[in-house]
Short mmCIF file of C-alpha atoms in Angstrom, two decimals:
data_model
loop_
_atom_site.label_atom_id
_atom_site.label_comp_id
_atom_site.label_asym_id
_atom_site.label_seq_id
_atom_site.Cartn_x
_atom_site.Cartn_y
_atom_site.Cartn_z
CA UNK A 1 47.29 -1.22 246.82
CA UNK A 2 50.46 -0.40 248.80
CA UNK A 3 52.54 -1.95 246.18
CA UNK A 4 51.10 0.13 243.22
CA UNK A 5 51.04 3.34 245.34
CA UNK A 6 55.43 2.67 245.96
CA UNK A 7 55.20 2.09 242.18
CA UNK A 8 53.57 5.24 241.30
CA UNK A 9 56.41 7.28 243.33
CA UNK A 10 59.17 5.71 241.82
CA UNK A 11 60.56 6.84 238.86
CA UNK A 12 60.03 5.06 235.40
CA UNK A 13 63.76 4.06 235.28
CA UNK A 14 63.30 1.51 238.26
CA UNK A 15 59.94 -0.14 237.39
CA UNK A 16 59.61 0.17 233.66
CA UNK A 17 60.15 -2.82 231.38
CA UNK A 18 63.98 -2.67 229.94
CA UNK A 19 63.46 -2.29 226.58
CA UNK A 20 60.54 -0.27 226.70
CA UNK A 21 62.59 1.80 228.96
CA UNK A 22 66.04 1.99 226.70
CA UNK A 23 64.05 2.92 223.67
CA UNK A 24 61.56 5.63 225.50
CA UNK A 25 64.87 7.74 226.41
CA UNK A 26 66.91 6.60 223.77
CA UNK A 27 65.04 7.28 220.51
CA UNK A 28 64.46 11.42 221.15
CA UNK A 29 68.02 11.73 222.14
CA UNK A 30 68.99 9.69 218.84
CA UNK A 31 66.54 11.98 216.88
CA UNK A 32 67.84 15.09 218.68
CA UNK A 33 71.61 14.14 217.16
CA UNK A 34 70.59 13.16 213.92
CA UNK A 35 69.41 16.59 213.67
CA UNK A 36 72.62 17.93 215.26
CA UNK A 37 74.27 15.71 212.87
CA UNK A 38 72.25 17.09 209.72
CA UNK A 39 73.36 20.78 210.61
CA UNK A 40 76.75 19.98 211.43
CA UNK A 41 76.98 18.33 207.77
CA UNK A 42 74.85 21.89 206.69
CA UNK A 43 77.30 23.63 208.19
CA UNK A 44 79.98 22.33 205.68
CA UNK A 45 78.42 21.98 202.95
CA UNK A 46 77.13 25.79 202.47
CA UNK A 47 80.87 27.02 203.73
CA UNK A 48 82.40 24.62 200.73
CA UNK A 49 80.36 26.58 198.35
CA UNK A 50 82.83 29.55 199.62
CA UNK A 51 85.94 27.58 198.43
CA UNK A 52 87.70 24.44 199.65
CA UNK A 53 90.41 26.73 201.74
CA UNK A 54 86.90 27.54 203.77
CA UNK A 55 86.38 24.44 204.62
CA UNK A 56 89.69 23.35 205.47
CA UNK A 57 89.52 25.92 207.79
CA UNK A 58 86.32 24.86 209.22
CA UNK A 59 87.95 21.81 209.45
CA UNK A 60 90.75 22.97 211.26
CA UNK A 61 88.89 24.99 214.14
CA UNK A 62 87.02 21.73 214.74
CA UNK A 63 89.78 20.68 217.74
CA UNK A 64 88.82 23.83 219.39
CA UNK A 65 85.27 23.70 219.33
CA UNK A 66 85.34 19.99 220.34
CA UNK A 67 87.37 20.51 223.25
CA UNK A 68 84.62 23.26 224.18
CA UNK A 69 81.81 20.86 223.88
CA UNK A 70 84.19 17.90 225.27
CA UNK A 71 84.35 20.41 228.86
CA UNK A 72 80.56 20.74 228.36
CA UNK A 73 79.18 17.31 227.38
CA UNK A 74 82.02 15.97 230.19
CA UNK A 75 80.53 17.76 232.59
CA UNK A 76 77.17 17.08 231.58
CA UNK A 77 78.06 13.13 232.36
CA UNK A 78 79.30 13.77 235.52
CA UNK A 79 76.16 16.08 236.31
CA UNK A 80 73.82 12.74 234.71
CA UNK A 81 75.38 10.52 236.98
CA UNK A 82 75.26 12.01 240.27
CA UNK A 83 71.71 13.07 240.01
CA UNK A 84 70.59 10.08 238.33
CA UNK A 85 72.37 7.79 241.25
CA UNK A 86 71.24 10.94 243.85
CA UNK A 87 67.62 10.19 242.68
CA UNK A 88 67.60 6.63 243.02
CA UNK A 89 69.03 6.61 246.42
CA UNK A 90 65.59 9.47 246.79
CA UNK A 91 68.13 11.82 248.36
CA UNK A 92 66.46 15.19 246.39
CA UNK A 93 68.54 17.42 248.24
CA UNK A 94 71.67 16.39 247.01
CA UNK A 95 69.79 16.26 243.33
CA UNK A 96 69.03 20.01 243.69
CA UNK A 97 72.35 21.27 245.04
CA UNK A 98 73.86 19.29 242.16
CA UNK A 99 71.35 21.07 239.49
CA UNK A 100 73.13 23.98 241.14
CA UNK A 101 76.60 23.40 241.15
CA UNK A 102 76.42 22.49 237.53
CA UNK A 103 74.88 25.92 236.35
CA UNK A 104 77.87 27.38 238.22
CA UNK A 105 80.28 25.01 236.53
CA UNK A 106 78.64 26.27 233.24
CA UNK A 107 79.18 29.69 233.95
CA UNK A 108 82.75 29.23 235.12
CA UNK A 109 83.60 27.31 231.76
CA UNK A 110 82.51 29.51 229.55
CA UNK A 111 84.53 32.38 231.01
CA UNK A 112 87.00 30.23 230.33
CA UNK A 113 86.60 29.56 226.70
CA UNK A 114 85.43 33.00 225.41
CA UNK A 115 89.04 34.16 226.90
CA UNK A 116 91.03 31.75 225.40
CA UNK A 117 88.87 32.13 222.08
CA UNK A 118 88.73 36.32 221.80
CA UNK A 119 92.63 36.21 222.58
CA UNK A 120 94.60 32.80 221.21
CA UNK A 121 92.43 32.59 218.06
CA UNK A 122 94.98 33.58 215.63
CA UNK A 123 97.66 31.72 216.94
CA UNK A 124 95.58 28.25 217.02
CA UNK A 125 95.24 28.55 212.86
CA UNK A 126 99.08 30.06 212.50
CA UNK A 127 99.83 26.68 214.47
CA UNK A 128 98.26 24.22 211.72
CA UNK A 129 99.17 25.90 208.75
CA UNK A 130 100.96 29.35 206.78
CA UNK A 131 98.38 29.92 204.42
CA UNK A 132 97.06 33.60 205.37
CA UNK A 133 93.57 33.11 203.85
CA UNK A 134 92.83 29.65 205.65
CA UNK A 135 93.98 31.17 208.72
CA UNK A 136 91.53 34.07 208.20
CA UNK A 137 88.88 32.30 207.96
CA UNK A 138 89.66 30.18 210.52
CA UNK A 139 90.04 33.22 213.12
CA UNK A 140 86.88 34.86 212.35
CA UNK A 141 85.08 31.58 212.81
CA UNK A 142 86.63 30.23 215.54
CA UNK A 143 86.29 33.57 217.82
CA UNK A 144 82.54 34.10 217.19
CA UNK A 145 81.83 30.62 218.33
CA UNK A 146 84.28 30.62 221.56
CA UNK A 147 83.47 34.22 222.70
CA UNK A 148 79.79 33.41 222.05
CA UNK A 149 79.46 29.92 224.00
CA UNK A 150 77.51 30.46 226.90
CA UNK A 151 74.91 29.14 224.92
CA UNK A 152 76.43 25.52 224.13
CA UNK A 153 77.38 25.45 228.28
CA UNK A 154 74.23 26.55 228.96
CA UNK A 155 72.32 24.42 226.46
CA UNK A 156 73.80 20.75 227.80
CA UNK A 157 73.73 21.89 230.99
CA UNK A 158 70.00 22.13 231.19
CA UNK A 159 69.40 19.02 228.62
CA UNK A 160 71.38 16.77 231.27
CA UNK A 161 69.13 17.95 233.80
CA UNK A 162 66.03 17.19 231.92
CA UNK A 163 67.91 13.55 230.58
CA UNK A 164 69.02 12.76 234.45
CA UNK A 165 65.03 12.42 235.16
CA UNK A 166 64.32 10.46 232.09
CA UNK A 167 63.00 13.41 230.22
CA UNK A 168 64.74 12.80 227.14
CA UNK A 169 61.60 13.62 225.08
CA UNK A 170 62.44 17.83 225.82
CA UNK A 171 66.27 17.98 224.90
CA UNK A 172 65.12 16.43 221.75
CA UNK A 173 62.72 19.82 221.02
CA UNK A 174 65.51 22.25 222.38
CA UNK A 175 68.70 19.95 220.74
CA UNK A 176 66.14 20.35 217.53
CA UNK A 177 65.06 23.54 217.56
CA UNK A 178 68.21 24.81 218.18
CA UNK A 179 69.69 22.79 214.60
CA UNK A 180 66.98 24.05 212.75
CA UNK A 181 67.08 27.81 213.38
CA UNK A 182 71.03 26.60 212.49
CA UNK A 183 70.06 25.27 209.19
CA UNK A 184 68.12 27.90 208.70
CA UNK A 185 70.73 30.96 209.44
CA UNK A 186 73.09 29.31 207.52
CA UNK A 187 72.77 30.51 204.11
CA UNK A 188 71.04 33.83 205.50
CA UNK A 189 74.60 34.76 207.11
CA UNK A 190 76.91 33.11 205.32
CA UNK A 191 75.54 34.54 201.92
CA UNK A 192 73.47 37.58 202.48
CA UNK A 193 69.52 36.67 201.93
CA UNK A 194 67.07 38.37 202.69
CA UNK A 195 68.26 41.59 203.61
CA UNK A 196 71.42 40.06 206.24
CA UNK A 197 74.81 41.43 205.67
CA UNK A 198 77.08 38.61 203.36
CA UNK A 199 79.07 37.46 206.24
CA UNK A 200 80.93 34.08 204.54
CA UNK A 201 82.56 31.62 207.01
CA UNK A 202 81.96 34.17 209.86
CA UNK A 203 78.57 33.58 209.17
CA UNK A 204 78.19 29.71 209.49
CA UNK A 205 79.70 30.30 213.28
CA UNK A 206 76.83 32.92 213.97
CA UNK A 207 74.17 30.93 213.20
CA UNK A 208 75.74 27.89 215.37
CA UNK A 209 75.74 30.30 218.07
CA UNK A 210 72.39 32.21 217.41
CA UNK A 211 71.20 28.13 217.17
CA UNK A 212 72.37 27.49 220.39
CA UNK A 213 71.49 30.50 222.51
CA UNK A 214 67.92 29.53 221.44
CA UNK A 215 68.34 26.23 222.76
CA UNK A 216 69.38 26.90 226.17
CA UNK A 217 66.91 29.45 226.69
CA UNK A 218 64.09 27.02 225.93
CA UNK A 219 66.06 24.22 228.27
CA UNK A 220 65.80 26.51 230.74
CA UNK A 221 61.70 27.18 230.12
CA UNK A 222 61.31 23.39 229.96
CA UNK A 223 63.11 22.46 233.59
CA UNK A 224 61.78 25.14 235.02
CA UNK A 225 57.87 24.16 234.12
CA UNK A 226 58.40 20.20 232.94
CA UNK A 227 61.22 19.16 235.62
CA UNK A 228 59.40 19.12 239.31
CA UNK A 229 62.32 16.39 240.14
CA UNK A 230 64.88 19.18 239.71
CA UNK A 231 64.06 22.78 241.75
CA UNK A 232 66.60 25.06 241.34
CA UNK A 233 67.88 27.51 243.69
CA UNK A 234 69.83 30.44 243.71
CA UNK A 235 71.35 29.33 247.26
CA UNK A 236 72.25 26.72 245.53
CA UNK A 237 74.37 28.00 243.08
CA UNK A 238 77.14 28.43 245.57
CA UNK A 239 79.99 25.56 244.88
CA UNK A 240 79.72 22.68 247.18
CA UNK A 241 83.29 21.21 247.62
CA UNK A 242 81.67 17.60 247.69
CA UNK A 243 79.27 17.95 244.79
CA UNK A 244 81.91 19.38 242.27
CA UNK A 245 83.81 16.81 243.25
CA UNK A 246 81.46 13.99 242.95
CA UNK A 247 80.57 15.69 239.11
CA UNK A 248 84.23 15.77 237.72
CA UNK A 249 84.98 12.34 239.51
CA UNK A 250 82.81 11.11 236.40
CA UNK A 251 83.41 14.26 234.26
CA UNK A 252 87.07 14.90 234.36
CA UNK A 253 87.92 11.41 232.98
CA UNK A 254 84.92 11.67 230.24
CA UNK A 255 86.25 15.93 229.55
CA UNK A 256 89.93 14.61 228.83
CA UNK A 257 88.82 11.62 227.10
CA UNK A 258 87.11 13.91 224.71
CA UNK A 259 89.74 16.16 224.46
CA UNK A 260 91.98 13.58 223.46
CA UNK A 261 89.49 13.93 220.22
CA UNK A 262 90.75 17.10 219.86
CA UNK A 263 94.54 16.06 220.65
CA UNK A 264 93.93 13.35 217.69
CA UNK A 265 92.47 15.85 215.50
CA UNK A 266 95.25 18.12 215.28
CA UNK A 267 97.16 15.56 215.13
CA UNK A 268 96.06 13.93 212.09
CA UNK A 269 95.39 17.20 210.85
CA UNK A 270 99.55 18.17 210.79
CA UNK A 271 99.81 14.39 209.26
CA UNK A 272 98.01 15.28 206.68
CA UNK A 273 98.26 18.72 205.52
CA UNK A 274 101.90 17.79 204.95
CA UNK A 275 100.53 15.79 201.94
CA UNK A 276 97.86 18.69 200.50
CA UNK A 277 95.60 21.01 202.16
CA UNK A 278 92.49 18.65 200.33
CA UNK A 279 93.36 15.78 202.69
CA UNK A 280 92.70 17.89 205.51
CA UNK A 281 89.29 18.78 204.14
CA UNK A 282 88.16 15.36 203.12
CA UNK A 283 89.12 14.62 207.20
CA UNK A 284 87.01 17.53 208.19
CA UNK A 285 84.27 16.08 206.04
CA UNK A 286 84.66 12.47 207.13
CA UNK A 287 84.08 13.28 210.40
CA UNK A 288 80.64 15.78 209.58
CA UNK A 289 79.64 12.57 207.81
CA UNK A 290 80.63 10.10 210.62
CA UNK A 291 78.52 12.19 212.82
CA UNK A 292 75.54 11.31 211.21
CA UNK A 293 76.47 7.33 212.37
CA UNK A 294 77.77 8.20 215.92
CA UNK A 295 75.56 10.34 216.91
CA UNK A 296 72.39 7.99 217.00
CA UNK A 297 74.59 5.43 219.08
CA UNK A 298 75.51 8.47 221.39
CA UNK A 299 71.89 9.40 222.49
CA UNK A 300 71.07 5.75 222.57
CA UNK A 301 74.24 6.04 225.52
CA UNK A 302 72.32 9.38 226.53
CA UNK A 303 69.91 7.33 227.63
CA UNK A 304 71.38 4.01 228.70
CA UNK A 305 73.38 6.21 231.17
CA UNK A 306 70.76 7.22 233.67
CA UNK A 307 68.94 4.07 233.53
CA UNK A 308 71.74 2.19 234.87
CA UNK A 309 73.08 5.06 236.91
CA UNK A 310 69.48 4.96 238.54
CA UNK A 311 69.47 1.29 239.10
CA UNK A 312 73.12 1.21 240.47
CA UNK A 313 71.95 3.72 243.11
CA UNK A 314 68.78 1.03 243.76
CA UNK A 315 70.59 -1.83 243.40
CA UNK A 316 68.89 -3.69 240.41
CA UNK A 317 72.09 -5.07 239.07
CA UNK A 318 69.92 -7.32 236.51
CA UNK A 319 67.93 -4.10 235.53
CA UNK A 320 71.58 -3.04 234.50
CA UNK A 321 72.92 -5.76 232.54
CA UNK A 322 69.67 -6.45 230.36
CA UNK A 323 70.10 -2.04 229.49
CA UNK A 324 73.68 -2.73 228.52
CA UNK A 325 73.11 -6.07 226.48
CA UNK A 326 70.12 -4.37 225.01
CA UNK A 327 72.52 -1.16 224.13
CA UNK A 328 75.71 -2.88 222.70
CA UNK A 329 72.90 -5.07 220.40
CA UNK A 330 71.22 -1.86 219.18
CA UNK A 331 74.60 -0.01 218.97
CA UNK A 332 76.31 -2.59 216.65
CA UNK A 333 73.11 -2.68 214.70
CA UNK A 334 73.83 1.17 213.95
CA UNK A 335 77.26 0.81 212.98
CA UNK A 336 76.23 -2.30 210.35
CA UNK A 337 73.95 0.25 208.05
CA UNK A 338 76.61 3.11 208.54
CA UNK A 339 79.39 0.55 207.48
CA UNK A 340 77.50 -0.26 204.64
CA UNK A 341 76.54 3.11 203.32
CA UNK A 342 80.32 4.60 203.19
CA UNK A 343 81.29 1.08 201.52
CA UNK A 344 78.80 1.83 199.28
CA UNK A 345 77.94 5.78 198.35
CA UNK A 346 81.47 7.12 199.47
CA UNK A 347 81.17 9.17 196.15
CA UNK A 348 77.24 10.47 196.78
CA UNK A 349 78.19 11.29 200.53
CA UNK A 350 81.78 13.59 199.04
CA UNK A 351 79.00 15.42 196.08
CA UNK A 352 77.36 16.87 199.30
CA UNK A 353 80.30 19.20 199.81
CA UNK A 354 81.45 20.12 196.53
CA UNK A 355 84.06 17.78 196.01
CA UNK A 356 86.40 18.02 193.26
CA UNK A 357 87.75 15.23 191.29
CA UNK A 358 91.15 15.59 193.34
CA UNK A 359 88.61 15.76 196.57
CA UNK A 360 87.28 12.53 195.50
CA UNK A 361 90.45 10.77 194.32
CA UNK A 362 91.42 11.04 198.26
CA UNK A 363 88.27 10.82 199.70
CA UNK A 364 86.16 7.60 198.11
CA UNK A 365 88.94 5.55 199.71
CA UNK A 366 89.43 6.87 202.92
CA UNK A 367 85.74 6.56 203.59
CA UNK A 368 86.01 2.90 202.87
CA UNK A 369 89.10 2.45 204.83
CA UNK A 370 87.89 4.21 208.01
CA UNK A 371 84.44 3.00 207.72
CA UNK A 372 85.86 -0.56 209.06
CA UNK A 373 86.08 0.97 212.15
CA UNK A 374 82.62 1.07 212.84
CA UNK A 375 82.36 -2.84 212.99
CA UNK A 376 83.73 -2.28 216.58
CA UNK A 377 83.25 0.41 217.51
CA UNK A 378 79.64 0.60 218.67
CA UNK A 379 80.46 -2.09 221.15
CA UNK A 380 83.57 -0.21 222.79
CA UNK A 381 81.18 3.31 223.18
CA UNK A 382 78.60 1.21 225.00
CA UNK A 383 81.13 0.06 227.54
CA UNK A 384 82.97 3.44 227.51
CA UNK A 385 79.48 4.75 228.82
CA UNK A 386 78.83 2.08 231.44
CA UNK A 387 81.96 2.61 233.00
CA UNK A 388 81.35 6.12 233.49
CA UNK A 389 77.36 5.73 234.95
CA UNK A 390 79.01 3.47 237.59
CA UNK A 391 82.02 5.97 238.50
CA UNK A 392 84.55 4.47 236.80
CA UNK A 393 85.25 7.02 234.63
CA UNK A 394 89.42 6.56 234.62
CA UNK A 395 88.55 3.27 232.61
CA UNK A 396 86.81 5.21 229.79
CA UNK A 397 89.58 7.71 230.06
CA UNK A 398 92.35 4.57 229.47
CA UNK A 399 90.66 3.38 226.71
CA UNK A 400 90.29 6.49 224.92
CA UNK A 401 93.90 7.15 225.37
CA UNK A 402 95.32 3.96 223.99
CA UNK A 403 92.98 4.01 220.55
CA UNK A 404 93.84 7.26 220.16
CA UNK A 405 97.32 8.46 221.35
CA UNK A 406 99.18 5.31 222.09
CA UNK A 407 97.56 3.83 218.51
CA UNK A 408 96.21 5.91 216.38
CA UNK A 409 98.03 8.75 215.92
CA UNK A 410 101.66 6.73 216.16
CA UNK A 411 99.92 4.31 213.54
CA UNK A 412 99.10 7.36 211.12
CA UNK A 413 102.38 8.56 211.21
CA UNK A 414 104.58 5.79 210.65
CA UNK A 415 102.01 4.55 207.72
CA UNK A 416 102.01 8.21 206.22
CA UNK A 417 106.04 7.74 206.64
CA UNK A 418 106.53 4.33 205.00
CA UNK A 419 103.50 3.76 202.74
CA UNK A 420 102.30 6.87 201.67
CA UNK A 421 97.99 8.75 202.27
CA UNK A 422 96.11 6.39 201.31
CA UNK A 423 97.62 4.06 204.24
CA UNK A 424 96.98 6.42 206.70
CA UNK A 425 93.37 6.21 206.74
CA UNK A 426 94.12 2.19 208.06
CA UNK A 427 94.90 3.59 211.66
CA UNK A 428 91.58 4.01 212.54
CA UNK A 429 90.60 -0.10 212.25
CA UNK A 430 93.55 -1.05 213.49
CA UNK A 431 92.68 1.74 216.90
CA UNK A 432 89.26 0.56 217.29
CA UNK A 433 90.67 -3.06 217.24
CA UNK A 434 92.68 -2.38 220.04
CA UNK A 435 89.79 -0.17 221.90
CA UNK A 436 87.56 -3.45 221.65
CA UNK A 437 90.15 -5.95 223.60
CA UNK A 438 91.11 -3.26 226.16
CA UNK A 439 87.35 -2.47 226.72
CA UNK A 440 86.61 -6.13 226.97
CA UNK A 441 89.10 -6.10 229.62
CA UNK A 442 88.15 -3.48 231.98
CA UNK A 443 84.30 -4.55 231.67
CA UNK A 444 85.12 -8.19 233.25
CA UNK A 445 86.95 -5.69 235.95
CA UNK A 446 83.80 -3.39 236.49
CA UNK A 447 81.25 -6.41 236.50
CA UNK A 448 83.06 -8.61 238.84
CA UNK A 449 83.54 -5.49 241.53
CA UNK A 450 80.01 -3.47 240.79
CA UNK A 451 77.61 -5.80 239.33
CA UNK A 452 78.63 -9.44 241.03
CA UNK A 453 78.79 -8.03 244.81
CA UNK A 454 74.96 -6.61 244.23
CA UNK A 455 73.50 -9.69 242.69
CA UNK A 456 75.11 -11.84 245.35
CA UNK A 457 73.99 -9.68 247.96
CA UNK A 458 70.63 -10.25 246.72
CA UNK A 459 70.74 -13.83 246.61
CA UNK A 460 72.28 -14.22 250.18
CA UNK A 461 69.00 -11.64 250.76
CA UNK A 462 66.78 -14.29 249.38
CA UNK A 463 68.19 -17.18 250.71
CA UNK A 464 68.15 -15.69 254.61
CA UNK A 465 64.54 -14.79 253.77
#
């Protein structure tokens, strides 16, 4: 009776059967991003029916924006881990001053953003490229969703603090809700129905925005009357040198490691503008499309993350090897079907956005090309991931740099220099190829200093017993 009263108290993530357990949390965060995915791919495909300099311009704003959701999502890690880990170890003070510190950290980051986006707008676009009306768009666009994003902060601040207490089933209704009043307000605004103003590519940014706002207001309904593990405070939204600390010890690694996206982007962005303005878009549109592949492996990590942050901080190390076998099997499994549907329907997938026949000339091989990538690259997010629910974030960090800045972007230039476009898209197998030995590496380092000490400390436990 004792036994079943201990397992009543403790959270699902420590007594509930693995799989069970991975696919519980895992499946509404995977459902959550498909929708994210869908609108993102909406998104696009109503702003090419403006004209293909609209969505290269899209295209070209997408650095910005992800290095505003890389400083949100980063932080978001860095928030899953320590509360996850805080709540295994049952210290719930230190889970509520964390909920805390990260809406402050929020707050503090969007200031941030909606500065740098209402004043350095202009200048990001006149950076990329000369052409006036691809840098128009790109302005109006890119300041409505910077000066606007205290509802993306807000939004994954509060869906971390429903996923660190293996409530993923509510960030899929507010990630959803919020894509769907997206998809919805996207052809209102961009085109003028029903009685809204014809706003264009300014439009497609406002109903992101509007999409998001919506979002994090319902997050914050849902902790607030769904999340008694989590009480928030005002006192203790004051910063707390040792909890912001503890969150960007996990966060700063996985922030810059996303921004390196963004580094990479622009990158291959100036690579390939310098050959026509359509290779640009058919980048932009690879990765909308990629998204819809990613994505389901991400909030399959969404979930994978506090489960073996919560059973690091309660020592089940075998609890935490069966969640990462089970992830990089189900991960790889994702990355098969999206391998084969770019090898297959490149052509379908480029009709979505209007292609033209010079669109398609570019684009039905670089979705083959890249789409290799995928064969390994499931396996290398799944490790990225684990390294950062057991603090070692740097690790995550080194292997992002070296696919993407020591390899992929040097790769892409020299093949755009000696062989021509079409070579360029080869860079990304040839990055994930690396990604897979280094992260190979670095998880023999992290299991033989995390995972080894606890299951040999058990044994030794077991044998003295």
């Amino acid at each position: 009776m004792a036994k079943e009263t201990t397992i009543q108290k403790e959270n699902k993530m420590g007594v509930m059967p693995v799989n069970r357990l991975l696919i519980s949390m895992s499946v509404p965060m995977m459902i959550s991003m498909l929708v994210q995915a869908l609108y993102n791919i909406v998104d696009s495909m109503f702003v090419a029916q403006i004209s293909e300099n609209a969505l290269t311009a899209v295209s070209l704003a997408f650095p910005a924006q992800n290095l505003m959701i890389a400083v949100a999502t980063g932080t978001g890690v860095g928030i899953n881990a320590l509360l996850s880990k805080s709540l295994g170890e049952k210290n719930f003070d230190r889970v509520n001053k964390t909920a805390g510190n990260a809406v402050f950290l929020a707050f503090c980051s969007f200031v941030v953003f909606a500065l740098l986006g209402g004043f350095f707008s202009r200048l990001f676009f006149t950076l990329q490229t000369d052409i006036e009306e691809i840098i128009n768009y790109g302005e109006q666009y890119l300041i409505i969703c910077t000066v606007f994003s205290f509802g993306v902060f807000g939004q994954v601040t509060f869906e971390r603090l429903l996923q660190s207490t293996g409530k993923t089933i509510y960030t899929m209704i507010t990630q959803g809700v919020g894509a769907i009043i997206n998809i919805i307000f996207d052809p209102i605004l961009i085109f003028g129905l029903l009685g809204f103003p014809k706003m264009g590519v300014a439009g497609a940014a406002a109903a992101t925005v509007f999409g998001q706002i919506v979002a994090f207001i319902l997050a914050v309904v849902l902790n607030h009357f769904k999340n008694p593990e989590v009480r928030l405070h005002l006192r203790n939204f004051r910063p707390k040198a040792v909890i912001v600390r503890n969150i960007y010890a996990v966060g700063v690694p996985s922030i810059i490691m996303a921004s390196i996206g963004s580094v990479m982007t622009f990158g291959m962005n100036k690579i390939l503008i310098a050959f026509t303005p359509t290779a640009t878009a058919v980048f932009g549109v690879y990765f909308k499309l990629q998204s819809f592949v990613f994505m389901p492996v991400f909030g399959l990590n969404n979930g994978m993350v506090p489960i073996v942050a919560y059973n690091y901080g309660a020592k089940k190390p075998e609890r935490i090897t069966k969640t990462v076998k089970l992830s990089v099997l189900y991960a790889v499994a994702i990355m098969f079907i999206g391998l084969l549907v770019f090898m297959l329907l490149p052509d379908k997938l480029l009709a979505i956005f209007n292609a033209s026949e010079n669109m398609l000339a570019i684009g039905v091989p670089a979705l083959r090309i890249i789409s290799i990538s995928f064969l390994f690259a499931g396996y290398a997010i799944v490790c990225s991931s684990l390294f950062q629910a057991l603090g070692h974030g740097m690790l995550s960090l080194w292997v992002s740099v070296l696919r993407q800045l020591v390899v992929l972007l040097p790769v892409a230039f020299c093949f755009a220099r000696w062989f021509g476009l079409e070579s360029v898209w080869l860079a990304f197998p040839v990055a994930e190829i690396a990604s897979l030995v280094f992260s190979t590496l670095f998880l023999r380092h992290v299991y033989k200093k995390e995972i080894l000490p606890m299951k040999q400390e058990q044994e030794n436990a077991q044998a003295s017993a």
